[in-house]
PDB file of C-alpha atoms in Angstrom:
ATOM      1  CA  MET I   1     -22.838 -81.800 131.687  1.00 85.00           C
ATOM      2  CA  PHE I   2     -26.071 -82.793 133.421  1.00 91.00           C
ATOM      3  CA  PRO I   3     -28.053 -83.378 130.197  1.00 89.00           C
ATOM      4  CA  HIS I   4     -25.287 -85.662 128.903  1.00 90.00           C
ATOM      5  CA  GLY I   5     -25.215 -87.587 132.170  1.00 92.00           C
ATOM      6  CA  ALA I   6     -29.023 -87.817 132.191  1.00 94.00           C
ATOM      7  CA  GLN I   7     -28.906 -89.271 128.677  1.00 94.00           C
ATOM      8  CA  LYS I   8     -26.533 -91.963 129.869  1.00 93.00           C
ATOM      9  CA  VAL I   9     -28.236 -92.781 133.176  1.00 95.00           C
ATOM     10  CA  LEU I  10     -31.927 -92.049 132.697  1.00 95.00           C
ATOM     11  CA  GLY I  11     -32.408 -92.093 128.939  1.00 94.00           C
ATOM     12  CA  TRP I  12     -33.582 -88.466 128.993  1.00 95.00           C
ATOM     13  CA  PHE I  13     -33.016 -86.047 126.097  1.00 94.00           C
ATOM     14  CA  GLY I  14     -32.894 -88.854 123.545  1.00 92.00           C
ATOM     15  CA  GLY I  15     -30.305 -90.926 125.406  1.00 93.00           C
ATOM     16  CA  HIS I  16     -30.023 -94.707 125.586  1.00 94.00           C
ATOM     17  CA  GLY I  17     -30.233 -95.049 129.363  1.00 95.00           C
ATOM     18  CA  PHE I  18     -27.826 -96.885 131.615  1.00 95.00           C
ATOM     19  CA  ARG I  19     -27.949-100.324 130.005  1.00 96.00           C
ATOM     20  CA  GLY I  20     -27.772 -98.974 126.474  1.00 95.00           C
ATOM     21  CA  THR I  21     -24.859 -96.719 127.335  1.00 94.00           C
ATOM     22  CA  MET I  22     -22.963 -99.513 129.073  1.00 95.00           C
ATOM     23  CA  LYS I  23     -23.484-101.823 126.105  1.00 95.00           C
ATOM     24  CA  SER I  24     -22.513 -99.196 123.545  1.00 92.00           C
ATOM     25  CA  PHE I  25     -19.307 -98.174 125.310  1.00 90.00           C
ATOM     26  CA  MET I  26     -18.291-101.737 126.144  1.00 93.00           C
ATOM     27  CA  ASP I  27     -18.923-102.795 122.532  1.00 94.00           C
ATOM     28  CA  SER I  28     -16.418-100.066 121.613  1.00 89.00           C
ATOM     29  CA  GLY I  29     -13.820-101.809 123.751  1.00 90.00           C
ATOM     30  CA  ILE I  30     -13.971 -99.566 126.818  1.00 89.00           C
ATOM     31  CA  PRO I  31     -13.745-101.505 130.111  1.00 91.00           C
ATOM     32  CA  ALA I  32     -16.851-101.409 132.310  1.00 94.00           C
ATOM     33  CA  VAL I  33     -15.074 -99.633 135.171  1.00 94.00           C
ATOM     34  CA  PHE I  34     -14.170 -96.692 132.915  1.00 93.00           C
ATOM     35  CA  VAL I  35     -17.694 -96.512 131.539  1.00 92.00           C
ATOM     36  CA  LEU I  36     -19.054 -96.364 135.087  1.00 95.00           C
ATOM     37  CA  LEU I  37     -16.566 -93.650 136.034  1.00 94.00           C
ATOM     38  CA  ALA I  38     -17.490 -91.555 132.994  1.00 93.00           C
ATOM     39  CA  ILE I  39     -21.213 -91.918 133.669  1.00 94.00           C
ATOM     40  CA  ALA I  40     -20.729 -91.022 137.340  1.00 95.00           C
ATOM     41  CA  ALA I  41     -18.575 -88.027 136.471  1.00 95.00           C
ATOM     42  CA  GLU I  42     -21.134 -86.626 134.037  1.00 94.00           C
ATOM     43  CA  PHE I  43     -24.264 -87.329 136.066  1.00 96.00           C
ATOM     44  CA  LEU I  44     -23.213 -87.177 139.718  1.00 95.00           C
ATOM     45  CA  GLY I  45     -20.387 -84.726 139.087  1.00 94.00           C
ATOM     46  CA  SER I  46     -22.696 -82.186 137.494  1.00 93.00           C
ATOM     47  CA  LEU I  47     -25.161 -82.531 140.377  1.00 95.00           C
ATOM     48  CA  GLY I  48     -22.304 -82.186 142.877  1.00 94.00           C
ATOM     49  CA  LEU I  49     -21.109 -78.993 141.232  1.00 92.00           C
ATOM     50  CA  ALA I  50     -24.634 -77.590 141.147  1.00 93.00           C
ATOM     51  CA  VAL I  51     -25.147 -78.054 144.889  1.00 94.00           C
ATOM     52  CA  GLY I  52     -21.533 -77.511 145.975  1.00 94.00           C
ATOM     53  CA  LEU I  53     -20.880 -81.072 147.134  1.00 93.00           C
ATOM     54  CA  LEU I  54     -17.359 -82.470 146.695  1.00 93.00           C
ATOM     55  CA  THR I  55     -16.712 -79.861 144.035  1.00 93.00           C
ATOM     56  CA  ARG I  56     -13.014 -80.590 143.517  1.00 94.00           C
ATOM     57  CA  ILE I  57     -13.669 -84.286 142.968  1.00 94.00           C
ATOM     58  CA  ALA I  58     -16.655 -83.541 140.712  1.00 93.00           C
ATOM     59  CA  ALA I  59     -14.656 -81.016 138.679  1.00 93.00           C
ATOM     60  CA  PHE I  60     -11.748 -83.452 138.345  1.00 94.00           C
ATOM     61  CA  GLY I  61     -14.072 -86.170 137.044  1.00 93.00           C
ATOM     62  CA  ILE I  62     -15.667 -83.839 134.510  1.00 92.00           C
ATOM     63  CA  ALA I  63     -12.235 -82.575 133.408  1.00 91.00           C
ATOM     64  CA  CYS I  64     -11.140 -86.177 132.829  1.00 92.00           C
ATOM     65  CA  VAL I  65     -14.247 -86.882 130.729  1.00 90.00           C
ATOM     66  CA  MET I  66     -13.603 -83.769 128.642  1.00 85.00           C
ATOM     67  CA  LEU I  67      -9.910 -84.643 128.178  1.00 86.00           C
ATOM     68  CA  VAL I  68     -10.844 -88.110 126.923  1.00 86.00           C
ATOM     69  CA  ALA I  69     -13.422 -86.550 124.569  1.00 81.00           C
ATOM     70  CA  ILE I  70     -10.769 -84.207 123.191  1.00 79.00           C
ATOM     71  CA  LEU I  71      -8.215 -86.964 122.655  1.00 82.00           C
ATOM     72  CA  THR I  72     -10.533 -89.627 121.243  1.00 80.00           C
ATOM     73  CA  VAL I  73     -13.130 -87.681 119.268  1.00 74.00           C
ATOM     74  CA  HIS I  74     -12.170 -84.068 118.606  1.00 74.00           C
ATOM     75  CA  TRP I  75      -8.375 -84.142 118.179  1.00 77.00           C
ATOM     76  CA  PRO I  76      -8.477 -85.388 114.552  1.00 77.00           C
ATOM     77  CA  ASN I  77     -10.638 -82.358 113.652  1.00 75.00           C
ATOM     78  CA  GLY I  78      -8.050 -79.870 114.859  1.00 74.00           C
ATOM     79  CA  PHE I  79      -8.294 -76.999 117.277  1.00 73.00           C
ATOM     80  CA  PHE I  80     -11.095 -74.807 115.936  1.00 75.00           C
ATOM     81  CA  MET I  81     -14.820 -75.240 116.377  1.00 73.00           C
ATOM     82  CA  ASN I  82     -16.834 -75.957 113.239  1.00 70.00           C
ATOM     83  CA  TRP I  83     -18.391 -72.481 113.024  1.00 72.00           C
ATOM     84  CA  TYR I  84     -19.263 -72.668 109.329  1.00 73.00           C
ATOM     85  CA  GLY I  85     -19.869 -76.400 108.875  1.00 70.00           C
ATOM     86  CA  ASN I  86     -16.911 -76.808 106.526  1.00 73.00           C
ATOM     87  CA  GLN I  87     -15.063 -79.570 108.408  1.00 70.00           C
ATOM     88  CA  LYS I  88     -15.952 -83.154 109.354  1.00 76.00           C
ATOM     89  CA  GLY I  89     -16.549 -82.478 113.052  1.00 74.00           C
ATOM     90  CA  GLU I  90     -15.845 -80.143 115.929  1.00 74.00           C
ATOM     91  CA  GLY I  91     -12.347 -79.274 117.013  1.00 72.00           C
ATOM     92  CA  PHE I  92     -11.400 -79.190 120.680  1.00 70.00           C
ATOM     93  CA  GLU I  93     -11.392 -75.406 121.135  1.00 72.00           C
ATOM     94  CA  TYR I  94     -14.742 -75.313 122.931  1.00 65.00           C
ATOM     95  CA  HIS I  95     -13.871 -78.171 125.268  1.00 59.00           C
ATOM     96  CA  ARG I  96     -10.534 -76.622 126.125  1.00 59.00           C
ATOM     97  CA  LEU I  97     -12.112 -73.231 126.775  1.00 59.00           C
ATOM     98  CA  ARG I  98     -14.752 -74.736 129.075  1.00 56.00           C
ATOM     99  CA  ARG I  99     -12.085 -76.548 131.063  1.00 54.00           C
ATOM    100  CA  ALA I 100      -9.867 -73.455 131.279  1.00 54.00           C
ATOM    101  CA  SER I 101     -12.718 -71.228 132.397  1.00 54.00           C
ATOM    102  CA  ARG I 102     -13.288 -73.497 135.403  1.00 56.00           C
ATOM    103  CA  SER I 103      -9.643 -73.405 136.517  1.00 50.00           C
ATOM    104  CA  PRO I 104      -8.741 -71.243 139.545  1.00 50.00           C
TER     105      PRO I 104
END
């Protein structure tokens, strides 16, 4: 998650940085408070998990981001990952497996 958060906050790894991310998400109709929460979950949550700080809160934030990604982006593509490049996009299998592997 850290590289995705760094894209959104710092503009690293080909990202748009904080202002660009805020503008892009808000232009899509997402309220600013939810954009800020998603950015914080990806960037600060991944750092928190890495150092063991507020891990339950960090994990909850990341799980919420992944659930929204599944419902808004990956759900229309079905369950399975796009192993062979024969569907429009990725299914939500990978995201679900990542979330499940972090559960107690």
